[in-house]
């Protein structure tokens, strides 16, 4: 136990050291702190975006869903988000550079010439980021507690990890996240490959024999059921996550930090290969199905660690724990920084317009511990499986898609009122479903199952688009001035 | 067909081909490369999708414009 905890502590120390020295020799203005002075080349952009794939959701949630849901977990390796990213992120980057934008809300505020829309996007973004940060903190507690064989209280771990995150985010901002992503990515790839290859061979004699053994004990577990997590749920979830990936406030901001549009295009092409490593996490979850039976509900997230602690000595468990720890604090630091920037620049600034940019920078930095404390409160008081929280967050941020995509069309069909109404309706549907647990099959029992099973976030997005278009038609004349501004922007993008 | 339109067509295929095949996979068998059929289909499209996007990148006029 002492050995595994020691290894985890060493990696936490290295991450903290790298995170803090990352800002050396740089004048940490708000632009440096949030978007790295827009100077990151292909490698750092790759590491930041790749870091977004390997969060604790990937480490614990994907293996947990494979363990609990079988074939429905395969959606995690869908790579469609990068197809969209290839076309969309260079446009977002070019517009962000042109107007020196620092947050996702800045984009909406500028594109639709509406401060109140910027504030709405900031509030929805914060509402999505907090549960996403809670996922990282919950995962952090599970990982270190399990890797220490239960000797360390998850709450203590979460506090230590959060303090480390706060320290290097306040000092180095996105530079800290980028440098710690380097060590994280090498460690996680090594651990994932090792576990995904070793466990199926050790317990079943190979990868195909593992699937055959599962199919023999649980027939049909590796395909999609006719109802519930069916093909229509699967496809709509893939679509939802592909549309939402770059709509998270922290990934949206990460695109601003690129050096060029081509760096983002190359990144979009290569990331699916990196995501392929998630396949090996699926193997780990599958290996656990017959070896550590009986995990149910939120406990399925423990599958990876239950089978690891049962199989390996404390040295290897320590390295697995260290990789897991870094999957929590690297994305967690990006989320914290983005949330703090949104709060300072797009919530505080509209309330107190006389605030200077220097003051905004100070407010953003000192918002970091405040946001962390809010996330800690929800971490210690909330429940729920990691993947369900993850999909709820996606449901919220995906509501931004119509407004972003339409802002790059030659003639934007949406008005600011239409965008506002669409986001409000979409977010309300997702929030209502998340708080009541309602499901289409209960509300409309006579509807065919392929409609009942559609992911609620995708359904909310469809309603959002319809409402946005209808409201825009009726408010078109009111926003002639806005149209002129978005037309100017389109011309800029075409040049 | 212009290069730009070909780019859009290949992107369309890269995005929609994989999801459209999912409803037709009703069994884990046959196992291909040791993977259940649905998982193999997902992995196959990671490679095919990446290949298509590499072609798109090579013929995309925007890339050349930005480089120049």
Coordinates of C-alpha atoms in Angstrom, one line a residue:
Chain A
X1 CA 0.0 0.0 0.0
X2 CA 2.8 2.4 1.0
X3 CA 4.6 1.7 -2.3
X4 CA 1.5 2.5 -4.5
X5 CA 0.7 5.7 -2.5
X6 CA 4.4 6.7 -2.8
X7 CA 4.3 6.3 -6.6
X8 CA 1.1 8.4 -6.9
X9 CA 2.6 11.1 -4.6
X10 CA 5.7 11.3 -6.8
X11 CA 3.7 11.8 -10.0
X12 CA 1.5 14.4 -8.2
X13 CA 4.7 16.2 -7.2
X14 CA 6.1 16.1 -10.8
X15 CA 2.8 17.4 -12.2
X16 CA 2.7 20.2 -9.7
X17 CA 6.3 21.2 -10.4
X18 CA 5.8 21.2 -14.1
X19 CA 2.5 23.1 -13.8
X20 CA 4.1 25.8 -11.7
X21 CA 7.4 26.3 -13.7
X22 CA 5.4 26.4 -17.0
X23 CA 4.9 30.1 -16.6
X24 CA 8.6 30.9 -16.1
X25 CA 9.8 33.7 -18.4
X26 CA 6.3 34.7 -19.5
X27 CA 4.4 37.9 -18.7
X28 CA 1.2 36.3 -17.5
X29 CA -1.4 38.6 -19.0
X30 CA -5.0 37.4 -19.2
X31 CA -4.3 36.4 -22.9
X32 CA -1.2 34.4 -21.8
X33 CA -3.1 32.8 -18.9
X34 CA -6.2 31.8 -20.9
X35 CA -5.0 31.0 -24.4
X36 CA -1.2 30.8 -24.1
X37 CA -0.7 34.0 -26.2
X38 CA -2.2 32.1 -29.2
X39 CA 1.2 30.5 -29.8
X40 CA 0.7 26.7 -29.4
X41 CA 1.8 24.6 -32.3
X42 CA 0.5 21.2 -33.5
X43 CA 2.1 19.2 -30.6
X44 CA 0.8 21.3 -27.7
X45 CA -2.6 21.6 -29.3
X46 CA -2.6 17.8 -29.8
X47 CA -1.7 17.3 -26.2
X48 CA -4.4 19.7 -24.9
X49 CA -7.1 18.2 -27.1
X50 CA -5.9 14.6 -26.5
X51 CA -6.0 15.4 -22.8
X52 CA -9.7 16.1 -23.3
X53 CA -10.2 12.5 -24.5
X54 CA -8.5 10.9 -21.5
X55 CA -10.4 12.3 -18.6
X56 CA -11.5 10.2 -15.6
X57 CA -14.6 9.5 -17.7
X58 CA -12.4 7.6 -20.1
X59 CA -10.4 5.9 -17.4
X60 CA -13.3 4.9 -15.1
X61 CA -16.5 5.7 -17.0
X62 CA -15.7 3.8 -20.2
X63 CA -14.5 0.7 -18.4
X64 CA -17.5 1.0 -16.1
X65 CA -19.9 1.3 -18.9
X66 CA -18.4 -1.7 -20.7
X67 CA -18.8 -3.6 -17.5
X68 CA -22.4 -2.6 -16.9
X69 CA -23.9 -1.9 -20.4
X70 CA -21.9 -4.1 -22.8
X71 CA -22.2 -3.1 -26.5
X72 CA -23.7 0.3 -25.6
X73 CA -20.3 1.3 -24.3
X74 CA -18.8 1.0 -27.8
X75 CA -20.0 4.6 -28.6
X76 CA -17.0 5.9 -26.7
X77 CA -14.6 5.2 -29.6
X78 CA -16.7 6.9 -32.2
X79 CA -14.5 9.5 -33.9
X80 CA -17.1 11.7 -35.6
X81 CA -16.2 14.8 -33.6
X82 CA -13.0 15.3 -35.5
X83 CA -14.8 15.3 -38.9
X84 CA -16.7 18.4 -37.7
X85 CA -13.6 19.8 -36.0
X86 CA -11.7 19.8 -39.3
X87 CA -14.0 22.4 -40.8
X88 CA -15.3 24.2 -37.7
X89 CA -12.2 24.8 -35.4
X90 CA -10.1 26.7 -38.0
X91 CA -13.0 29.1 -38.5
X92 CA -13.5 29.6 -34.8
X93 CA -9.7 30.1 -34.4
X94 CA -9.6 32.7 -37.2
X95 CA -12.5 34.7 -35.8
X96 CA -11.0 34.5 -32.3
X97 CA -7.7 35.8 -33.5
X98 CA -9.2 38.6 -35.5
X99 CA -11.1 39.9 -32.5
X100 CA -8.7 38.9 -29.7
X101 CA -11.4 36.7 -28.1
X102 CA -10.5 34.9 -24.8
X103 CA -13.6 32.9 -24.0
X104 CA -16.5 31.1 -25.6
X105 CA -18.9 33.8 -24.4
X106 CA -16.8 36.4 -26.1
X107 CA -17.4 34.6 -29.4
X108 CA -21.2 34.7 -29.0
X109 CA -21.1 38.3 -27.8
X110 CA -19.1 39.4 -30.8
X111 CA -20.8 37.2 -33.4
X112 CA -24.3 38.3 -32.4
X113 CA -23.5 41.7 -31.0
X114 CA -25.2 40.9 -27.8
X115 CA -23.7 41.2 -24.3
X116 CA -26.7 39.4 -22.7
X117 CA -26.3 36.4 -25.1
X118 CA -22.6 36.3 -24.0
X119 CA -23.7 36.2 -20.4
X120 CA -26.3 33.5 -21.0
X121 CA -23.7 31.3 -22.7
X122 CA -21.3 31.9 -19.8
X123 CA -24.0 30.8 -17.3
X124 CA -24.9 27.6 -19.4
X125 CA -21.2 26.9 -19.8
X126 CA -20.6 27.2 -16.1
X127 CA -23.6 24.9 -15.5
X128 CA -22.1 22.3 -17.7
X129 CA -18.5 22.7 -16.5
X130 CA -19.3 22.2 -12.8
X131 CA -20.7 18.6 -13.2
X132 CA -17.7 18.0 -15.6
X133 CA -15.3 19.1 -12.8
X134 CA -17.3 17.0 -10.3
X135 CA -16.6 14.0 -12.6
X136 CA -12.9 14.6 -12.4
X137 CA -12.9 15.1 -8.6
X138 CA -15.1 12.0 -8.0
X139 CA -12.8 10.0 -10.2
X140 CA -9.8 11.4 -8.3
X141 CA -11.2 10.2 -5.0
X142 CA -12.1 6.7 -6.4
X143 CA -8.7 6.3 -8.1
X144 CA -6.4 7.1 -5.2
X145 CA -8.6 5.4 -2.6
X146 CA -8.7 2.2 -4.7
X147 CA -5.0 2.4 -5.5
X148 CA -4.2 2.7 -1.8
X149 CA -6.3 -0.5 -1.2
X150 CA -8.8 1.7 0.7
X151 CA -6.2 3.1 3.2
X152 CA -6.7 6.7 2.0
X153 CA -10.0 8.4 2.5
X154 CA -11.4 9.6 -0.9
X155 CA -12.2 13.0 0.6
X156 CA -8.6 13.7 1.7
X157 CA -7.4 12.7 -1.8
X158 CA -9.9 15.1 -3.5
X159 CA -8.8 17.9 -1.2
X160 CA -5.1 17.4 -2.0
X161 CA -5.7 17.0 -5.7
X162 CA -7.9 20.1 -5.8
X163 CA -5.3 22.2 -3.9
X164 CA -2.6 21.1 -6.4
X165 CA -4.9 22.0 -9.3
X166 CA -5.7 25.4 -7.9
X167 CA -2.0 26.2 -7.3
X168 CA -0.8 25.6 -10.8
X169 CA -3.9 27.0 -12.5
X170 CA -3.5 30.3 -10.6
X171 CA 0.2 30.5 -11.4
X172 CA 0.4 29.2 -14.9
X173 CA -3.1 29.0 -16.5
X174 CA -3.2 27.0 -19.7
X175 CA 0.6 26.7 -19.8
X176 CA 0.4 24.6 -16.7
X177 CA -2.2 22.3 -18.3
X178 CA -0.2 21.9 -21.5
X179 CA 3.0 20.9 -19.7
X180 CA 1.3 18.5 -17.3
X181 CA -0.5 17.0 -20.3
X182 CA 2.9 15.9 -21.6
X183 CA 3.6 13.6 -18.7
X184 CA 0.0 12.5 -18.4
X185 CA -0.2 11.4 -22.0
X186 CA 2.9 9.2 -22.0
X187 CA 1.9 7.6 -18.7
X188 CA -1.7 6.9 -19.6
X189 CA -0.9 5.4 -23.0
X190 CA 1.6 3.0 -21.4
X191 CA -0.9 2.0 -18.7
X192 CA -3.8 1.6 -21.0
X193 CA -1.9 -0.5 -23.5
X194 CA -0.5 -2.7 -20.8
X195 CA -3.8 -3.3 -19.0
X196 CA -5.8 -3.8 -22.3
X197 CA -3.4 -6.4 -23.6
X198 CA -2.3 -8.2 -20.4
X199 CA -5.7 -8.7 -18.6
X200 CA -7.6 -10.5 -21.5
X201 CA -4.5 -12.7 -22.1
X202 CA -4.1 -13.4 -18.3
X203 CA -7.7 -14.3 -17.6
X204 CA -9.0 -15.6 -20.9
X205 CA -6.0 -16.6 -23.0
X206 CA -6.7 -13.8 -25.6
X207 CA -9.0 -11.0 -26.7
X208 CA -11.4 -13.1 -28.8
X209 CA -11.7 -15.8 -26.2
X210 CA -12.7 -13.1 -23.7
X211 CA -15.6 -11.9 -25.9
X212 CA -16.7 -15.5 -26.5
X213 CA -16.7 -16.2 -22.8
X214 CA -18.8 -13.1 -22.1
X215 CA -21.2 -14.0 -24.9
X216 CA -21.6 -17.5 -23.5
X217 CA -22.5 -16.2 -20.0
X218 CA -24.4 -13.2 -21.1
X219 CA -25.9 -13.8 -24.6
X220 CA -26.6 -10.6 -26.6
X221 CA -24.5 -8.4 -24.1
X222 CA -22.1 -7.3 -26.9
X223 CA -24.8 -6.0 -29.2
X224 CA -27.4 -3.3 -28.8
X225 CA -30.8 -4.2 -27.2
X226 CA -34.1 -3.6 -29.1
X227 CA -35.2 -1.0 -26.5
X228 CA -33.4 1.3 -24.1
X229 CA -29.8 1.6 -25.1
X230 CA -30.8 0.6 -28.6
X231 CA -29.5 1.6 -32.1
X232 CA -31.4 4.9 -32.1
X233 CA -30.0 5.8 -28.6
X234 CA -26.5 4.7 -29.8
X235 CA -26.6 6.8 -33.0
X236 CA -28.1 9.9 -31.4
X237 CA -25.5 9.7 -28.6
X238 CA -22.7 9.5 -31.1
X239 CA -24.1 12.5 -33.0
X240 CA -24.6 14.4 -29.7
X241 CA -21.1 13.8 -28.5
X242 CA -19.6 14.6 -31.9
X243 CA -21.4 17.9 -32.1
X244 CA -20.7 18.8 -28.5
X245 CA -17.0 17.9 -28.2
X246 CA -15.8 21.4 -29.3
X247 CA -18.6 23.2 -27.6
X248 CA -17.3 22.7 -24.1
X249 CA -16.0 26.1 -23.0
X250 CA -12.6 24.7 -22.2
X251 CA -12.1 23.0 -25.6
X252 CA -13.6 26.0 -27.4
X253 CA -10.9 28.2 -25.7
X254 CA -8.2 25.6 -26.5
X255 CA -8.8 26.2 -30.2
X256 CA -8.0 29.9 -29.6
X257 CA -4.6 29.0 -28.3
X258 CA -3.5 27.5 -31.7
X259 CA -0.8 29.1 -33.8
X260 CA -2.7 28.5 -37.1
X261 CA -5.8 27.0 -38.6
X262 CA -3.6 24.2 -40.1
X263 CA -2.4 23.2 -36.7
X264 CA -6.1 22.5 -35.8
X265 CA -6.8 20.7 -39.1
X266 CA -3.8 18.3 -38.6
X267 CA -4.9 17.8 -35.0
X268 CA -8.4 16.9 -36.2
X269 CA -7.1 14.3 -38.5
X270 CA -4.7 12.6 -36.0
X271 CA -6.8 12.6 -32.9
X272 CA -9.0 9.6 -33.9
X273 CA -5.9 7.4 -33.9
X274 CA -5.2 8.6 -30.4
X275 CA -8.8 7.9 -29.4
X276 CA -8.3 4.3 -30.6
X277 CA -6.5 3.7 -27.4
X278 CA -9.9 3.8 -25.7
X279 CA -10.4 0.4 -27.2
X280 CA -7.9 -1.0 -24.7
X281 CA -9.9 0.6 -21.8
X282 CA -13.0 -1.2 -23.2
X283 CA -10.9 -4.5 -23.1
X284 CA -10.2 -3.8 -19.4
X285 CA -13.9 -3.3 -18.6
X286 CA -14.8 -6.4 -20.6
X287 CA -12.1 -8.5 -18.7
X288 CA -13.7 -7.4 -15.4
X289 CA -17.2 -8.6 -16.3
X290 CA -16.6 -12.2 -15.4
X291 CA -13.7 -11.7 -13.0
X292 CA -15.2 -9.2 -10.5
X293 CA -18.9 -9.8 -10.8
X294 CA -21.5 -8.0 -8.7
X295 CA -20.8 -4.3 -9.2
X296 CA -24.0 -2.3 -9.8
X297 CA -25.1 1.3 -10.1
X298 CA -22.3 3.8 -9.6
X299 CA -20.0 1.1 -8.4
X300 CA -19.4 -0.1 -12.0
X301 CA -16.9 2.8 -12.2
X302 CA -14.7 0.7 -9.9
X303 CA -14.4 -2.1 -12.4
X304 CA -10.9 -1.1 -13.7
X305 CA -9.4 -0.8 -10.2
X306 CA -11.1 -3.8 -8.7
X307 CA -9.6 -6.1 -11.4
X308 CA -6.2 -4.3 -11.2
X309 CA -5.9 -4.6 -7.4
X310 CA -6.9 -8.2 -7.7
X311 CA -4.3 -8.9 -10.4
X312 CA -1.2 -6.8 -9.8
X313 CA 1.3 -6.0 -7.1
X314 CA 1.3 -2.5 -5.4
X315 CA 4.1 -1.2 -7.7
X316 CA 1.9 -1.6 -10.9
X317 CA -1.2 -0.5 -9.0
X318 CA 0.7 2.7 -8.1
X319 CA 1.5 3.5 -11.7
X320 CA -2.2 2.8 -12.7
X321 CA -3.2 5.1 -9.8
X322 CA -0.8 7.8 -10.9
X323 CA -2.1 7.7 -14.5
X324 CA -5.6 7.9 -13.2
X325 CA -4.7 10.8 -10.9
X326 CA -3.3 12.8 -13.9
X327 CA -6.5 12.0 -16.0
X328 CA -8.3 13.9 -13.3
X329 CA -6.1 16.9 -12.6
X330 CA -5.1 17.8 -16.2
X331 CA -8.6 18.2 -17.7
X332 CA -9.7 19.5 -14.3
X333 CA -7.2 22.3 -14.5
X334 CA -8.4 23.3 -18.0
X335 CA -12.0 23.2 -16.8
X336 CA -11.2 25.4 -13.7
X337 CA -9.4 27.9 -15.8
X338 CA -12.1 28.2 -18.4
X339 CA -14.8 28.5 -15.7
X340 CA -12.9 31.2 -14.0
X341 CA -12.4 33.2 -17.2
X342 CA -16.1 32.9 -18.1
X343 CA -17.1 34.1 -14.6
X344 CA -14.7 37.0 -14.6
X345 CA -15.0 38.2 -18.2
X346 CA -18.6 37.3 -19.1
X347 CA -20.5 37.5 -15.8
X348 CA -18.7 40.0 -13.6
X349 CA -17.6 42.4 -16.4
X350 CA -21.2 42.9 -17.8
X351 CA -22.4 43.6 -14.2
X352 CA -19.5 46.1 -13.6
X353 CA -18.6 47.5 -17.0
X354 CA -15.9 49.8 -15.6
X355 CA -13.7 46.9 -14.6
X356 CA -10.3 47.1 -16.4
X357 CA -8.7 44.1 -18.2
X358 CA -6.0 43.9 -15.5
X359 CA -8.7 43.7 -12.9
X360 CA -10.5 41.0 -14.9
X361 CA -7.3 39.0 -14.9
X362 CA -7.0 39.3 -11.1
X363 CA -10.7 38.3 -10.7
X364 CA -10.3 35.3 -13.0
X365 CA -7.3 34.0 -11.0
X366 CA -9.0 34.4 -7.6
X367 CA -12.2 32.9 -9.0
X368 CA -10.3 29.6 -9.4
X369 CA -10.5 28.5 -5.7
X370 CA -14.1 29.7 -5.5
X371 CA -15.2 27.5 -8.4
X372 CA -13.2 24.6 -7.0
X373 CA -15.0 24.9 -3.7
X374 CA -18.4 24.9 -5.5
X375 CA -17.4 21.7 -7.3
X376 CA -16.1 20.2 -4.1
X377 CA -19.5 20.8 -2.5
X378 CA -21.3 19.0 -5.3
X379 CA -18.7 16.2 -5.3
X380 CA -19.2 15.5 -1.6
X381 CA -23.0 15.8 -1.8
X382 CA -23.9 14.3 -5.2
X383 CA -24.2 10.8 -6.5
X384 CA -24.7 9.2 -9.9
X385 CA -22.5 7.2 -12.4
X386 CA -19.7 9.1 -14.1
X387 CA -21.0 8.5 -17.7
X388 CA -24.5 9.8 -16.9
X389 CA -23.1 13.1 -15.5
X390 CA -20.8 13.3 -18.6
X391 CA -23.7 12.9 -21.0
X392 CA -25.8 15.5 -19.2
X393 CA -23.0 18.0 -19.6
X394 CA -22.9 17.2 -23.3
X395 CA -26.6 17.8 -23.5
X396 CA -26.1 21.3 -22.2
X397 CA -23.1 22.4 -24.3
X398 CA -24.5 20.9 -27.5
X399 CA -27.2 23.6 -27.4
X400 CA -24.6 26.1 -28.6
X401 CA -24.1 24.2 -31.9
X402 CA -26.8 25.9 -34.1
X403 CA -25.7 29.4 -33.2
X404 CA -22.0 28.7 -33.8
X405 CA -22.5 26.9 -37.1
X406 CA -25.0 29.5 -38.4
X407 CA -22.7 32.3 -37.6
X408 CA -20.3 31.1 -40.3
X409 CA -23.0 30.8 -43.0
X410 CA -23.0 33.4 -45.8
X411 CA -26.4 34.6 -44.6
X412 CA -27.0 33.8 -40.9
X413 CA -30.6 32.5 -40.6
X414 CA -30.6 33.1 -36.9
X415 CA -31.2 36.3 -35.0
X416 CA -29.9 37.0 -31.5
X417 CA -33.5 36.5 -30.1
X418 CA -33.8 33.2 -32.0
X419 CA -30.5 31.9 -30.6
X420 CA -31.4 33.1 -27.1
X421 CA -34.8 31.3 -27.3
X422 CA -33.3 28.1 -28.7
X423 CA -30.6 27.8 -26.1
X424 CA -33.1 28.5 -23.3
X425 CA -35.6 25.8 -24.6
X426 CA -32.8 23.2 -25.2
X427 CA -31.2 23.8 -21.8
X428 CA -34.5 23.6 -20.1
X429 CA -35.3 20.2 -21.6
X430 CA -31.9 18.8 -20.6
X431 CA -32.1 20.3 -17.1
X432 CA -35.7 19.0 -16.7
X433 CA -34.7 15.5 -17.7
X434 CA -31.6 15.6 -15.5
X435 CA -33.5 16.7 -12.4
X436 CA -36.7 14.6 -12.8
X437 CA -35.1 11.5 -14.5
X438 CA -38.0 11.6 -17.0
X439 CA -37.8 9.5 -20.1
X440 CA -39.7 9.6 -23.4
X441 CA -40.9 6.1 -23.0
X442 CA -42.8 7.1 -19.8
X443 CA -44.1 10.3 -21.3
X444 CA -45.2 8.9 -24.6
X445 CA -45.6 5.1 -24.1
X446 CA -47.4 4.6 -27.4
X447 CA -44.5 6.1 -29.5
X448 CA -42.3 3.6 -31.3
X449 CA -39.2 2.6 -29.4
X450 CA -36.7 4.0 -32.0
X451 CA -38.1 7.5 -31.1
X452 CA -38.5 6.9 -27.4
X453 CA -34.8 5.8 -27.1
X454 CA -33.3 9.0 -28.8
X455 CA -30.8 10.7 -26.4
X456 CA -32.6 13.5 -24.7
X457 CA -29.7 15.9 -25.4
X458 CA -30.1 15.2 -29.1
X459 CA -33.9 15.7 -28.9
X460 CA -33.3 19.0 -27.0
X461 CA -31.0 20.1 -29.8
X462 CA -33.7 19.4 -32.5
X463 CA -36.2 21.4 -30.5
X464 CA -33.6 24.2 -30.1
X465 CA -33.1 24.4 -33.9
X466 CA -36.8 24.6 -34.6
X467 CA -37.4 27.2 -31.9
X468 CA -34.4 29.2 -33.0
X469 CA -35.6 29.3 -36.6
X470 CA -39.2 30.2 -35.8
X471 CA -38.2 33.0 -33.4
X472 CA -35.7 34.3 -35.9
X473 CA -38.3 34.5 -38.6
X474 CA -40.5 36.7 -36.4
X475 CA -37.6 38.9 -35.1
X476 CA -35.7 39.3 -38.4
X477 CA -36.7 42.9 -38.9
X478 CA -35.6 43.9 -35.4
X479 CA -32.1 42.7 -36.0
X480 CA -31.1 44.2 -39.3
X481 CA -28.3 45.9 -37.5
X482 CA -27.0 42.6 -36.1
X483 CA -27.1 41.1 -39.6
X484 CA -24.8 43.8 -40.9
X485 CA -22.3 42.9 -38.3
X486 CA -22.5 39.1 -38.9
X487 CA -22.2 39.8 -42.6
X488 CA -19.0 41.8 -42.0
X489 CA -17.7 38.8 -40.0
X490 CA -18.6 36.4 -42.8
X491 CA -16.7 38.6 -45.3
X492 CA -13.7 38.5 -42.9
X493 CA -13.8 34.7 -42.9
X494 CA -14.0 34.4 -46.6
X495 CA -11.0 36.7 -47.2
Chain B
X1 CA -16.9 18.4 -59.4
X2 CA -14.7 21.1 -57.8
X3 CA -12.1 20.2 -55.2
X4 CA -14.2 21.9 -52.5
X5 CA -17.3 19.9 -53.4
X6 CA -15.3 16.7 -53.4
X7 CA -14.0 17.6 -49.9
X8 CA -17.6 18.1 -48.7
X9 CA -18.7 14.8 -50.2
X10 CA -15.8 12.8 -48.6
X11 CA -16.5 14.6 -45.2
X12 CA -20.2 13.6 -45.5
X13 CA -19.2 9.9 -46.1
X14 CA -16.7 10.0 -43.2
X15 CA -19.4 11.4 -40.9
X16 CA -22.5 9.4 -41.8
X17 CA -21.3 6.0 -43.0
X18 CA -20.5 4.5 -39.6
X19 CA -23.8 5.4 -37.8
X20 CA -25.9 4.2 -40.8
X21 CA -24.4 0.7 -40.5
X22 CA -25.1 0.3 -36.8
X23 CA -28.8 -0.7 -37.0
X24 CA -27.9 -3.7 -39.2
X25 CA -25.5 -5.3 -36.7
X26 CA -27.7 -7.7 -34.8
X27 CA -25.1 -10.2 -33.5
X28 CA -21.7 -10.3 -31.9
X29 CA -20.6 -12.8 -34.5
X30 CA -18.6 -13.2 -36.7
X31 CA -15.7 -12.0 -34.6
X32 CA -13.3 -10.1 -36.9
X33 CA -9.7 -9.4 -35.8
X34 CA -10.8 -10.8 -32.4
X35 CA -13.5 -8.1 -32.0
X36 CA -17.3 -8.4 -31.8
X37 CA -18.9 -7.2 -35.0
X38 CA -20.2 -3.9 -33.7
X39 CA -16.8 -3.0 -32.2
X40 CA -15.0 -4.0 -35.3
X41 CA -17.3 -1.7 -37.3
X42 CA -16.4 1.2 -35.0
X43 CA -12.7 0.5 -35.3
X44 CA -12.9 0.0 -39.1
X45 CA -14.4 3.5 -39.4
X46 CA -11.7 5.1 -37.3
X47 CA -9.2 4.1 -40.0
X48 CA -11.5 4.7 -43.0
X49 CA -12.6 8.0 -41.6
X50 CA -9.1 9.1 -40.9
X51 CA -8.0 8.0 -44.4
X52 CA -10.9 10.0 -45.9
X53 CA -10.0 13.1 -43.9
X54 CA -6.3 12.8 -44.9
X55 CA -7.5 12.9 -48.6
X56 CA -9.7 15.8 -47.8
X57 CA -6.7 17.7 -46.2
X58 CA -4.5 17.0 -49.2
X59 CA -7.1 18.4 -51.7
X60 CA -8.6 21.1 -49.5
X61 CA -8.0 24.5 -51.2
X62 CA -8.1 26.3 -47.9
X63 CA -5.0 24.6 -46.7
X64 CA -3.0 25.8 -49.6
X65 CA -4.3 29.3 -49.3
X66 CA -3.4 29.5 -45.6
X67 CA 0.1 28.0 -46.2
X68 CA 0.8 30.6 -48.9

